[in-house]
GROMACS .gro file of C-alpha atoms in nm:
model
  466
    1MET     CA    1  -2.842   1.268   1.355
    2GLU     CA    2  -2.976   0.923   1.429
    3GLN     CA    3  -2.706   0.759   1.205
    4SER     CA    4  -2.432   0.964   1.367
    5VAL     CA    5  -2.539   0.847   1.712
    6ARG     CA    6  -2.531   0.485   1.577
    7THR     CA    7  -2.197   0.489   1.416
    8THR     CA    8  -2.038   0.665   1.723
    9ASP     CA    9  -2.162   0.386   1.931
   10ASP     CA   10  -2.041   0.137   1.676
   11LEU     CA   11  -1.684   0.252   1.735
   12ARG     CA   12  -1.711   0.271   2.134
   13ASP     CA   13  -1.583  -0.082   2.178
   14ALA     CA   14  -1.338  -0.109   1.881
   15GLU     CA   15  -0.983  -0.156   1.988
   16PRO     CA   16  -0.736   0.114   1.864
   17ARG     CA   17  -0.507  -0.132   1.660
   18PRO     CA   18  -0.484  -0.330   1.364
   19VAL     CA   19  -0.688  -0.652   1.359
   20TRP     CA   20  -0.385  -0.824   1.206
   21TRP     CA   21  -0.195  -0.795   1.513
   22ASP     CA   22  -0.432  -1.025   1.717
   23GLY     CA   23  -0.224  -1.352   1.817
   24ALA     CA   24   0.091  -1.216   1.645
   25HIS     CA   25   0.434  -1.134   1.818
   26THR     CA   26   0.419  -0.759   1.805
   27GLY     CA   27   0.666  -0.508   1.950
   28PRO     CA   28   1.036  -0.496   1.948
   29GLN     CA   29   1.220  -0.840   1.919
   30ALA     CA   30   1.563  -0.724   1.862
   31PRO     CA   31   1.791  -0.496   2.053
   32ALA     CA   32   1.863  -0.136   1.956
   33LEU     CA   33   2.190  -0.035   1.778
   34ARG     CA   34   2.471   0.052   2.027
   35GLY     CA   35   2.834   0.134   1.961
   36ARG     CA   36   3.002   0.104   1.615
   37VAL     CA   37   2.945  -0.200   1.374
   38ASN     CA   38   3.041  -0.278   1.022
   39ALA     CA   39   2.843  -0.409   0.724
   40ASP     CA   40   2.853  -0.429   0.372
   41LEU     CA   41   2.494  -0.329   0.312
   42VAL     CA   42   2.277  -0.113   0.546
   43VAL     CA   43   1.898  -0.105   0.489
   44VAL     CA   44   1.718   0.169   0.632
   45GLY     CA   45   1.363   0.082   0.715
   46GLY     CA   46   1.231  -0.275   0.846
   47GLY     CA   47   0.892  -0.284   0.639
   48TYR     CA   48   0.849  -0.501   0.329
   49THR     CA   49   1.093  -0.296   0.120
   50GLY     CA   50   1.368  -0.320   0.360
   51LEU     CA   51   1.305  -0.700   0.437
   52TRP     CA   52   1.299  -0.784   0.072
   53THR     CA   53   1.612  -0.586   0.010
   54ALA     CA   54   1.802  -0.789   0.272
   55ILE     CA   55   1.640  -1.123   0.152
   56GLU     CA   56   1.731  -1.052  -0.217
   57ALA     CA   57   2.084  -0.933  -0.116
   58LEU     CA   58   2.157  -1.233   0.104
   59THR     CA   59   2.012  -1.479  -0.158
   60ALA     CA   60   2.235  -1.347  -0.430
   61ASP     CA   61   2.545  -1.333  -0.197
   62PRO     CA   62   2.513  -1.528   0.103
   63GLY     CA   63   2.828  -1.397   0.252
   64ARG     CA   64   2.727  -1.047   0.266
   65ARG     CA   65   2.714  -0.861   0.603
   66VAL     CA   66   2.342  -0.696   0.592
   67VAL     CA   67   2.238  -0.473   0.887
   68VAL     CA   68   1.858  -0.348   0.892
   69LEU     CA   69   1.784  -0.039   1.108
   70GLU     CA   70   1.419   0.014   1.210
   71GLN     CA   71   1.320   0.323   1.392
   72SER     CA   72   1.035   0.142   1.558
   73TRP     CA   73   0.973  -0.231   1.534
   74VAL     CA   74   0.925  -0.460   1.234
   75GLY     CA   75   0.558  -0.434   1.144
   76ALA     CA   76   0.461  -0.130   1.339
   77ALA     CA   77   0.410   0.076   1.039
   78ALA     CA   78   0.241   0.027   0.689
   79SER     CA   79   0.353  -0.325   0.646
   80GLY     CA   80   0.155  -0.433   0.948
   81ARG     CA   81  -0.137  -0.204   0.898
   82ASN     CA   82  -0.238  -0.235   0.514
   83GLY     CA   83  -0.534  -0.419   0.367
   84GLY     CA   84  -0.344  -0.705   0.242
   85PHE     CA   85  -0.416  -0.671  -0.116
   86VAL     CA   86  -0.168  -0.832  -0.355
   87SER     CA   87  -0.161  -0.654  -0.687
   88GLU     CA   88   0.050  -0.758  -0.995
   89SER     CA   89   0.045  -0.408  -1.125
   90LEU     CA   90   0.358  -0.198  -1.104
   91THR     CA   91   0.170   0.077  -1.279
   92HIS     CA   92  -0.108   0.161  -1.033
   93GLY     CA   93  -0.335  -0.007  -1.282
   94ILE     CA   94  -0.379  -0.074  -1.648
   95ALA     CA   95  -0.518   0.263  -1.730
   96HIS     CA   96  -0.236   0.455  -1.552
   97GLY     CA   97   0.010   0.249  -1.725
   98LEU     CA   98  -0.131   0.316  -2.055
   99ALA     CA   99  -0.117   0.686  -1.982
  100ARG     CA  100   0.215   0.695  -1.848
  101TRP     CA  101   0.419   0.427  -2.031
  102PRO     CA  102   0.218   0.279  -2.313
  103ASP     CA  103   0.523   0.144  -2.519
  104GLU     CA  104   0.649  -0.078  -2.223
  105LEU     CA  105   0.336  -0.161  -2.057
  106ASP     CA  106   0.333  -0.509  -2.168
  107GLU     CA  107   0.680  -0.569  -2.026
  108LEU     CA  108   0.559  -0.392  -1.696
  109GLN     CA  109   0.274  -0.644  -1.702
  110ARG     CA  110   0.497  -0.934  -1.745
  111GLN     CA  111   0.748  -0.832  -1.473
  112GLY     CA  112   0.458  -0.757  -1.245
  113ARG     CA  113   0.313  -1.115  -1.296
  114GLN     CA  114   0.654  -1.277  -1.260
  115ASN     CA  115   0.719  -1.079  -0.916
  116VAL     CA  116   0.397  -1.216  -0.764
  117GLU     CA  117   0.470  -1.557  -0.889
  118GLN     CA  118   0.801  -1.544  -0.738
  119ILE     CA  119   0.660  -1.399  -0.407
  120ALA     CA  120   0.426  -1.710  -0.373
  121ASP     CA  121   0.723  -1.954  -0.451
  122VAL     CA  122   0.931  -1.774  -0.185
  123LEU     CA  123   0.639  -1.817   0.076
  124GLN     CA  124   0.589  -2.163  -0.011
  125ARG     CA  125   0.953  -2.284  -0.009
  126ASN     CA  126   1.020  -2.109   0.314
  127HIS     CA  127   0.695  -2.235   0.484
  128ILE     CA  128   0.586  -1.887   0.539
  129ASP     CA  129   0.209  -1.898   0.635
  130ALA     CA  130   0.084  -1.556   0.535
  131ASP     CA  131  -0.265  -1.659   0.430
  132LEU     CA  132  -0.175  -1.583   0.055
  133ARG     CA  133  -0.457  -1.653  -0.149
  134LEU     CA  134  -0.445  -1.562  -0.533
  135VAL     CA  135  -0.811  -1.497  -0.568
  136GLY     CA  136  -0.816  -1.190  -0.762
  137LYS     CA  137  -1.035  -0.897  -0.700
  138THR     CA  138  -1.372  -0.715  -0.828
  139THR     CA  139  -1.387  -0.346  -0.889
  140LEU     CA  140  -1.759  -0.235  -0.816
  141ALA     CA  141  -1.952   0.050  -0.974
  142ARG     CA  142  -2.182   0.252  -0.750
  143THR     CA  143  -2.292   0.495  -1.025
  144PRO     CA  144  -2.415   0.467  -1.382
  145HIS     CA  145  -2.093   0.641  -1.522
  146GLU     CA  146  -1.887   0.392  -1.338
  147VAL     CA  147  -2.045   0.105  -1.479
  148GLU     CA  148  -1.978   0.250  -1.840
  149ALA     CA  149  -1.626   0.309  -1.742
  150LEU     CA  150  -1.587  -0.051  -1.637
  151ARG     CA  151  -1.738  -0.187  -1.941
  152LEU     CA  152  -1.515   0.031  -2.170
  153ALA     CA  153  -1.208  -0.077  -1.974
  154VAL     CA  154  -1.244  -0.450  -2.072
  155PRO     CA  155  -1.070  -0.439  -2.402
  156GLY     CA  156  -0.775  -0.241  -2.257
  157TYR     CA  157  -0.754  -0.521  -1.996
  158ALA     CA  158  -0.739  -0.807  -2.239
  159ARG     CA  159  -0.499  -0.642  -2.494
  160HIS     CA  160  -0.243  -0.630  -2.210
  161GLY     CA  161  -0.297  -1.017  -2.083
  162GLU     CA  162  -0.557  -0.951  -1.811
  163ALA     CA  163  -0.821  -1.206  -1.753
  164VAL     CA  164  -1.133  -0.999  -1.687
  165GLU     CA  165  -1.501  -1.026  -1.686
  166PHE     CA  166  -1.761  -0.742  -1.706
  167LEU     CA  167  -2.053  -0.798  -1.459
  168ASP     CA  168  -2.388  -0.622  -1.505
  169ARG     CA  169  -2.612  -0.524  -1.215
  170ASP     CA  170  -2.772  -0.859  -1.186
  171GLN     CA  171  -2.459  -1.041  -1.202
  172VAL     CA  172  -2.264  -0.846  -0.954
  173ARG     CA  173  -2.555  -0.853  -0.699
  174ALA     CA  174  -2.581  -1.213  -0.750
  175ASP     CA  175  -2.209  -1.225  -0.623
  176ILE     CA  176  -2.217  -0.960  -0.377
  177HIS     CA  177  -2.556  -0.912  -0.196
  178SER     CA  178  -2.578  -0.547  -0.189
  179THR     CA  179  -2.806  -0.304  -0.366
  180ALA     CA  180  -2.511  -0.049  -0.370
  181PHE     CA  181  -2.342  -0.196  -0.667
  182HIS     CA  182  -2.465  -0.153  -1.028
  183GLY     CA  183  -2.189  -0.346  -1.210
  184GLY     CA  184  -1.844  -0.474  -1.156
  185LEU     CA  185  -1.524  -0.578  -1.330
  186ARG     CA  186  -1.391  -0.934  -1.210
  187ILE     CA  187  -1.003  -0.932  -1.218
  188ARG     CA  188  -0.845  -1.281  -1.164
  189SER     CA  189  -0.502  -1.157  -1.118
  190GLY     CA  190  -0.354  -1.088  -0.765
  191GLY     CA  191  -0.511  -1.155  -0.425
  192LEU     CA  192  -0.498  -1.127  -0.051
  193VAL     CA  193  -0.261  -1.189   0.212
  194ASP     CA  194  -0.242  -1.135   0.602
  195PRO     CA  195   0.012  -0.828   0.606
  196MET     CA  196   0.147  -0.901   0.956
  197ALA     CA  197   0.196  -1.248   0.901
  198LEU     CA  198   0.378  -1.164   0.585
  199VAL     CA  199   0.608  -0.894   0.747
  200LEU     CA  200   0.678  -1.152   1.032
  201GLY     CA  201   0.749  -1.430   0.806
  202LEU     CA  202   0.996  -1.211   0.585
  203ARG     CA  203   1.154  -1.105   0.894
  204ARG     CA  204   1.219  -1.474   1.005
  205LEU     CA  205   1.354  -1.539   0.640
  206ALA     CA  206   1.588  -1.240   0.632
  207GLU     CA  207   1.737  -1.341   0.985
  208GLN     CA  208   1.777  -1.701   0.880
  209LEU     CA  209   1.962  -1.582   0.560
  210GLY     CA  210   2.204  -1.367   0.804
  211ALA     CA  211   2.053  -1.038   0.823
  212VAL     CA  212   2.107  -0.857   1.161
  213ILE     CA  213   1.813  -0.628   1.248
  214PHE     CA  214   1.829  -0.349   1.505
  215GLU     CA  215   1.498  -0.205   1.617
  216ARG     CA  216   1.421   0.114   1.819
  217SER     CA  217   1.727   0.244   1.607
  218PRO     CA  218   1.602   0.568   1.418
  219VAL     CA  219   1.881   0.663   1.159
  220THR     CA  220   1.970   1.047   1.209
  221GLY     CA  221   2.219   1.087   0.927
  222ILE     CA  222   2.434   0.938   0.660
  223THR     CA  223   2.771   1.086   0.583
  224ARG     CA  224   3.068   0.996   0.355
  225THR     CA  225   3.376   0.856   0.531
  226GLY     CA  226   3.659   0.803   0.291
  227GLY     CA  227   3.526   0.558   0.030
  228ASN     CA  228   3.261   0.432   0.245
  229LEU     CA  229   2.932   0.563   0.421
  230THR     CA  230   2.857   0.604   0.781
  231VAL     CA  231   2.505   0.555   0.892
  232ARG     CA  232   2.438   0.718   1.248
  233SER     CA  233   2.163   0.616   1.459
  234THR     CA  234   2.070   0.737   1.814
  235HIS     CA  235   2.298   0.537   2.022
  236GLY     CA  236   2.529   0.378   1.750
  237GLU     CA  237   2.663   0.394   1.390
  238VAL     CA  238   2.739   0.140   1.112
  239ASP     CA  239   3.034   0.199   0.871
  240THR     CA  240   2.918   0.036   0.530
  241SER     CA  241   3.001   0.042   0.168
  242HIS     CA  242   2.633   0.060   0.057
  243VAL     CA  243   2.299   0.195   0.172
  244VAL     CA  244   1.939   0.107   0.071
  245LEU     CA  245   1.694   0.371   0.182
  246ALA     CA  246   1.346   0.196   0.242
  247THR     CA  247   1.181   0.464   0.456
  248ASN     CA  248   0.877   0.540   0.226
  249ALA     CA  249   0.628   0.766   0.402
  250TYR     CA  250   0.858   0.856   0.680
  251PRO     CA  251   1.095   1.156   0.681
  252PRO     CA  252   1.361   1.112   0.419
  253LEU     CA  253   1.721   1.124   0.485
  254LEU     CA  254   1.768   1.282   0.120
  255ARG     CA  255   1.628   1.617   0.077
  256ARG     CA  256   1.513   1.564  -0.269
  257LEU     CA  257   1.278   1.279  -0.162
  258LYS     CA  258   1.083   1.550   0.054
  259SER     CA  259   0.951   1.700  -0.264
  260TRP     CA  260   0.839   1.370  -0.430
  261VAL     CA  261   0.689   1.182  -0.151
  262LEU     CA  262   0.356   1.281   0.035
  263PRO     CA  263   0.251   1.107   0.358
  264VAL     CA  264  -0.119   1.019   0.351
  265TYR     CA  265  -0.325   0.867   0.636
  266ASP     CA  266  -0.570   0.591   0.542
  267TYR     CA  267  -0.835   0.466   0.793
  268VAL     CA  268  -0.963   0.100   0.865
  269LEU     CA  269  -1.220  -0.095   1.045
  270ALA     CA  270  -1.268  -0.437   1.109
  271THR     CA  271  -1.573  -0.639   1.214
  272ALA     CA  272  -1.626  -0.935   1.437
  273PRO     CA  273  -1.634  -1.276   1.268
  274LEU     CA  274  -1.944  -1.329   1.065
  275THR     CA  275  -2.172  -1.634   1.147
  276THR     CA  276  -2.262  -1.864   0.881
  277GLY     CA  277  -2.601  -1.683   0.850
  278GLN     CA  278  -2.428  -1.366   0.811
  279LEU     CA  279  -2.200  -1.492   0.543
  280ASP     CA  280  -2.498  -1.633   0.354
  281SER     CA  281  -2.671  -1.305   0.391
  282ILE     CA  282  -2.396  -1.122   0.181
  283GLY     CA  283  -2.292  -1.391  -0.091
  284TRP     CA  284  -1.930  -1.323  -0.143
  285SER     CA  285  -1.857  -1.692  -0.204
  286GLN     CA  286  -1.554  -1.627  -0.406
  287ASN     CA  287  -1.392  -1.456  -0.114
  288GLN     CA  288  -1.195  -1.223  -0.332
  289GLY     CA  289  -1.081  -0.881  -0.267
  290LEU     CA  290  -1.333  -0.602  -0.331
  291THR     CA  291  -1.285  -0.205  -0.428
  292ASP     CA  292  -1.507   0.070  -0.541
  293ALA     CA  293  -1.435   0.206  -0.882
  294GLY     CA  294  -1.430   0.584  -0.771
  295ASN     CA  295  -1.142   0.810  -0.695
  296GLN     CA  296  -1.266   0.801  -0.335
  297PHE     CA  297  -1.288   0.431  -0.296
  298HIS     CA  298  -1.340   0.165  -0.020
  299TYR     CA  299  -1.138  -0.144  -0.031
  300PHE     CA  300  -1.268  -0.443   0.170
  301ARG     CA  301  -1.197  -0.813   0.197
  302ARG     CA  302  -1.245  -1.110   0.450
  303THR     CA  303  -0.976  -1.241   0.690
  304ARG     CA  304  -0.898  -1.609   0.732
  305ASP     CA  305  -1.140  -1.604   1.035
  306ASP     CA  306  -1.439  -1.442   0.840
  307ARG     CA  307  -1.398  -1.087   0.955
  308ILE     CA  308  -1.475  -0.796   0.704
  309VAL     CA  309  -1.170  -0.539   0.692
  310TRP     CA  310  -1.343  -0.215   0.550
  311GLY     CA  311  -1.099   0.078   0.481
  312GLY     CA  312  -1.007   0.371   0.239
  313TYR     CA  313  -1.221   0.635   0.126
  314ASP     CA  314  -1.072   0.907   0.297
  315ALA     CA  315  -0.715   0.990   0.228
  316ILE     CA  316  -0.585   1.254   0.473
  317TYR     CA  317  -0.279   1.480   0.428
  318HIS     CA  318  -0.189   1.664   0.751
  319TYR     CA  319  -0.017   2.009   0.712
  320GLY     CA  320   0.353   2.008   0.692
  321ASP     CA  321   0.391   1.628   0.625
  322ALA     CA  322   0.282   1.544   0.974
  323ILE     CA  323   0.324   1.191   1.099
  324GLY     CA  324   0.270   1.060   1.426
  325PRO     CA  325   0.076   0.811   1.653
  326GLU     CA  326  -0.179   1.066   1.731
  327LEU     CA  327  -0.299   1.063   1.367
  328GLU     CA  328  -0.362   0.681   1.370
  329LEU     CA  329  -0.708   0.740   1.484
  330ARG     CA  330  -0.951   0.986   1.333
  331ASP     CA  331  -1.310   0.979   1.467
  332ARG     CA  332  -1.448   1.145   1.169
  333SER     CA  333  -1.311   0.917   0.926
  334HIS     CA  334  -1.396   0.611   1.110
  335ARG     CA  335  -1.755   0.720   1.161
  336LEU     CA  336  -1.770   0.778   0.801
  337LEU     CA  337  -1.654   0.421   0.718
  338ALA     CA  338  -1.890   0.286   0.964
  339GLN     CA  339  -2.187   0.476   0.805
  340HIS     CA  340  -2.079   0.376   0.463
  341PHE     CA  341  -2.047  -0.004   0.571
  342ARG     CA  342  -2.395   0.003   0.716
  343GLU     CA  343  -2.534   0.152   0.408
  344THR     CA  344  -2.362  -0.107   0.174
  345PHE     CA  345  -2.465  -0.408   0.393
  346PRO     CA  346  -2.778  -0.327   0.583
  347GLN     CA  347  -2.824  -0.679   0.646
  348LEU     CA  348  -2.517  -0.675   0.896
  349ALA     CA  349  -2.668  -0.394   1.091
  350ASP     CA  350  -2.593  -0.565   1.420
  351LEU     CA  351  -2.247  -0.670   1.333
  352PRO     CA  352  -2.000  -0.499   1.565
  353PHE     CA  353  -1.687  -0.340   1.492
  354THR     CA  354  -1.382  -0.466   1.693
  355HIS     CA  355  -1.101  -0.300   1.572
  356ARG     CA  356  -1.026   0.045   1.420
  357TRP     CA  357  -0.683   0.189   1.305
  358GLY     CA  358  -0.505   0.406   1.041
  359GLY     CA  359  -0.172   0.413   0.880
  360VAL     CA  360   0.026   0.616   0.645
  361ILE     CA  361   0.069   0.564   0.275
  362ASP     CA  362   0.387   0.714   0.080
  363THR     CA  363   0.229   0.870  -0.227
  364THR     CA  364   0.396   1.019  -0.525
  365SER     CA  365   0.258   1.257  -0.798
  366ARG     CA  366   0.271   0.969  -1.041
  367PHE     CA  367   0.115   0.717  -0.812
  368THR     CA  368   0.420   0.475  -0.859
  369PRO     CA  369   0.761   0.451  -0.668
  370ILE     CA  370   1.049   0.662  -0.729
  371PHE     CA  371   1.411   0.509  -0.775
  372GLY     CA  372   1.744   0.655  -0.765
  373THR     CA  373   2.113   0.679  -0.631
  374ALA     CA  374   2.311   0.939  -0.429
  375PHE     CA  375   2.669   0.937  -0.275
  376ASN     CA  376   2.801   0.845  -0.607
  377GLY     CA  377   2.609   0.533  -0.651
  378ARG     CA  378   2.671   0.412  -0.299
  379LEU     CA  379   2.327   0.470  -0.181
  380ALA     CA  380   2.001   0.366  -0.354
  381TYR     CA  381   1.637   0.443  -0.296
  382ALA     CA  382   1.292   0.270  -0.376
  383VAL     CA  383   1.007   0.500  -0.210
  384GLY     CA  384   0.659   0.597  -0.289
  385PHE     CA  385   0.454   0.285  -0.348
  386THR     CA  386   0.099   0.460  -0.333
  387GLY     CA  387  -0.085   0.176  -0.149
  388LEU     CA  388   0.020  -0.090  -0.384
  389GLY     CA  389   0.351  -0.198  -0.221
  390VAL     CA  390   0.255  -0.536  -0.056
  391ALA     CA  391   0.384  -0.690  -0.369
  392SER     CA  392   0.570  -0.433  -0.570
  393THR     CA  393   0.815  -0.348  -0.265
  394ARG     CA  394   0.993  -0.661  -0.360
  395PHE     CA  395   1.030  -0.529  -0.722
  396GLY     CA  396   1.155  -0.200  -0.572
  397ALA     CA  397   1.402  -0.382  -0.352
  398ARG     CA  398   1.527  -0.549  -0.660
  399VAL     CA  399   1.576  -0.251  -0.859
  400ALA     CA  400   1.758  -0.071  -0.558
  401LEU     CA  401   2.015  -0.357  -0.538
  402ASP     CA  402   2.043  -0.337  -0.920
  403LEU     CA  403   2.128   0.037  -0.910
  404LEU     CA  404   2.370  -0.039  -0.632
  405SER     CA  405   2.558  -0.302  -0.825
  406GLY     CA  406   2.574  -0.065  -1.136
  407ARG     CA  407   2.456  -0.328  -1.373
  408GLU     CA  408   2.168  -0.278  -1.642
  409THR     CA  409   1.896  -0.543  -1.569
  410GLU     CA  410   1.528  -0.580  -1.720
  411ARG     CA  411   1.426  -0.343  -1.447
  412THR     CA  412   1.663  -0.082  -1.469
  413CYS     CA  413   1.616  -0.013  -1.841
  414LEU     CA  414   1.240   0.074  -1.769
  415ARG     CA  415   1.134   0.425  -1.795
  416ALA     CA  416   0.883   0.360  -1.530
  417VAL     CA  417   1.220   0.315  -1.319
  418THR     CA  418   1.445   0.579  -1.473
  419GLY     CA  419   1.185   0.854  -1.471
  420SER     CA  420   1.110   1.097  -1.211
  421ALA     CA  421   0.778   1.258  -1.084
  422VAL     CA  422   0.672   1.617  -1.079
  423PRO     CA  423   0.747   1.755  -0.724
  424PHE     CA  424   0.464   1.832  -0.484
  425PRO     CA  425   0.493   2.221  -0.381
  426PRO     CA  426   0.647   2.312  -0.056
  427GLU     CA  427   0.422   2.436   0.233
  428PRO     CA  428   0.227   2.656   0.272
  429LEU     CA  429   0.115   2.567  -0.084
  430ARG     CA  430   0.118   2.181  -0.045
  431TRP     CA  431  -0.193   2.144   0.177
  432PRO     CA  432  -0.433   2.354  -0.027
  433ALA     CA  433  -0.304   2.214  -0.346
  434VAL     CA  434  -0.383   1.857  -0.199
  435GLU     CA  435  -0.726   1.956  -0.066
  436MET     CA  436  -0.817   2.118  -0.401
  437THR     CA  437  -0.730   1.810  -0.597
  438ARG     CA  438  -0.916   1.592  -0.348
  439ALA     CA  439  -1.234   1.806  -0.404
  440ALA     CA  440  -1.192   1.778  -0.756
  441LEU     CA  441  -1.163   1.405  -0.768
  442ALA     CA  442  -1.490   1.390  -0.539
  443ARG     CA  443  -1.675   1.592  -0.800
  444GLU     CA  444  -1.579   1.366  -1.075
  445ASP     CA  445  -1.690   1.086  -0.857
  446GLU     CA  446  -2.028   1.245  -0.830
  447THR     CA  447  -2.071   1.372  -1.194
  448GLY     CA  448  -1.853   1.132  -1.405
  449ARG     CA  449  -1.692   1.444  -1.561
  450ARG     CA  450  -1.306   1.513  -1.527
  451GLY     CA  451  -1.287   1.894  -1.454
  452LEU     CA  452  -1.026   2.147  -1.579
  453LEU     CA  453  -0.807   2.090  -1.289
  454LEU     CA  454  -0.778   1.719  -1.325
  455ARG     CA  455  -0.735   1.745  -1.686
  456THR     CA  456  -0.467   1.993  -1.633
  457LEU     CA  457  -0.282   1.781  -1.395
  458ASP     CA  458  -0.328   1.472  -1.634
  459ARG     CA  459  -0.133   1.650  -1.909
  460PHE     CA  460   0.174   1.698  -1.666
  461GLY     CA  461   0.136   1.344  -1.530
  462VAL     CA  462   0.032   1.455  -1.168
  463GLY     CA  463  -0.263   1.352  -0.981
  464PHE     CA  464  -0.379   1.259  -0.629
  465ASN     CA  465  -0.551   0.928  -0.569
  466SER     CA  466  -0.716   0.810  -0.262
   0.00000   0.00000   0.00000
């Protein structure tokens, strides 16, 4: 009870918005679409996927007329709310890639590494200060069976070109000063970014290249008009030859996507900036990203002003694919995060939380995005990045543009791109199916044993990961 009171007090003064928005130009910066306009390409969605689509399309063809339609404002959704972890993986990790696409994993790894290298190059060449730091991450074990799983994973990482190092209990505690961790896997690839700075930098670049962005312009439908498509919004419409759907967790404009993409809410806290003494007390001198090894995992990292962003663990699906601003704060989840933080770093007992927020993740049953076309190849989609979209959305944008062009590339020949996912069941079965799977994953975290339900889902390539 005492802990509950303490964590409630912890959250009393936390601002209900992402810490990344501090000092950033938030809110609409462009007009809403009104009347009728023409375009060569319409991008539906102004997050990472949509902005990368516009940038890549205009880089390849500077004369193209590109319109981006955003229902709210650029950066309001996941692209301005996430943890800022930059992953090279296109397969939700080595183990998942080995289970799903073992024959092409090396090629997927190569393309994933190349993708992050090219992102870094784009940011540098265009003077986008997104605080990109390619410092890698450490996956941390909280239980003995997680220690053993990390130890056994090392050869698989090495075989597929990953520079990793197993850390025993003393080594990991020498790095991260917490008795909560019993081992770790230091992964050198990937890194961290300020997600809001990234999305605003990409917006600026897209507009410099010629993209026209309309905010507060939700798309209400897409219809065929002769040989072209008409994209309708609340107060206007665009006639275009091609469309890319980059809506991710939000209600899809294609019926087929509703069965493939599940919106799941993730919750996050941020602390006040740490003093020099507080930083010394926790170690963490390499400033890498950190995650737990379990199915229900925390992710945590330091910001450029030395706050700690602490999120994850709970992954909440709301009945009926519900999405809305009222779901971005969840006292129960935020209190649980605060409790876990205090247990992990008791030396920071007096460090206040200054921000709390939530955001929606576009999850698929295979943990990786779904790609495809509609309207006889005039529309392409790339949705379902399942929490690893900070970098892989650029890869997804390039796949969508490849599909629209009708050409075969090194991306479109991958089975990870051409394959589909097992659909989620419709309601009223969807919510209990998700809850049963979450409970099974929690039991595996406690026992180290993968139960019958999870083993069955594995055989069908289905699962649910927080």
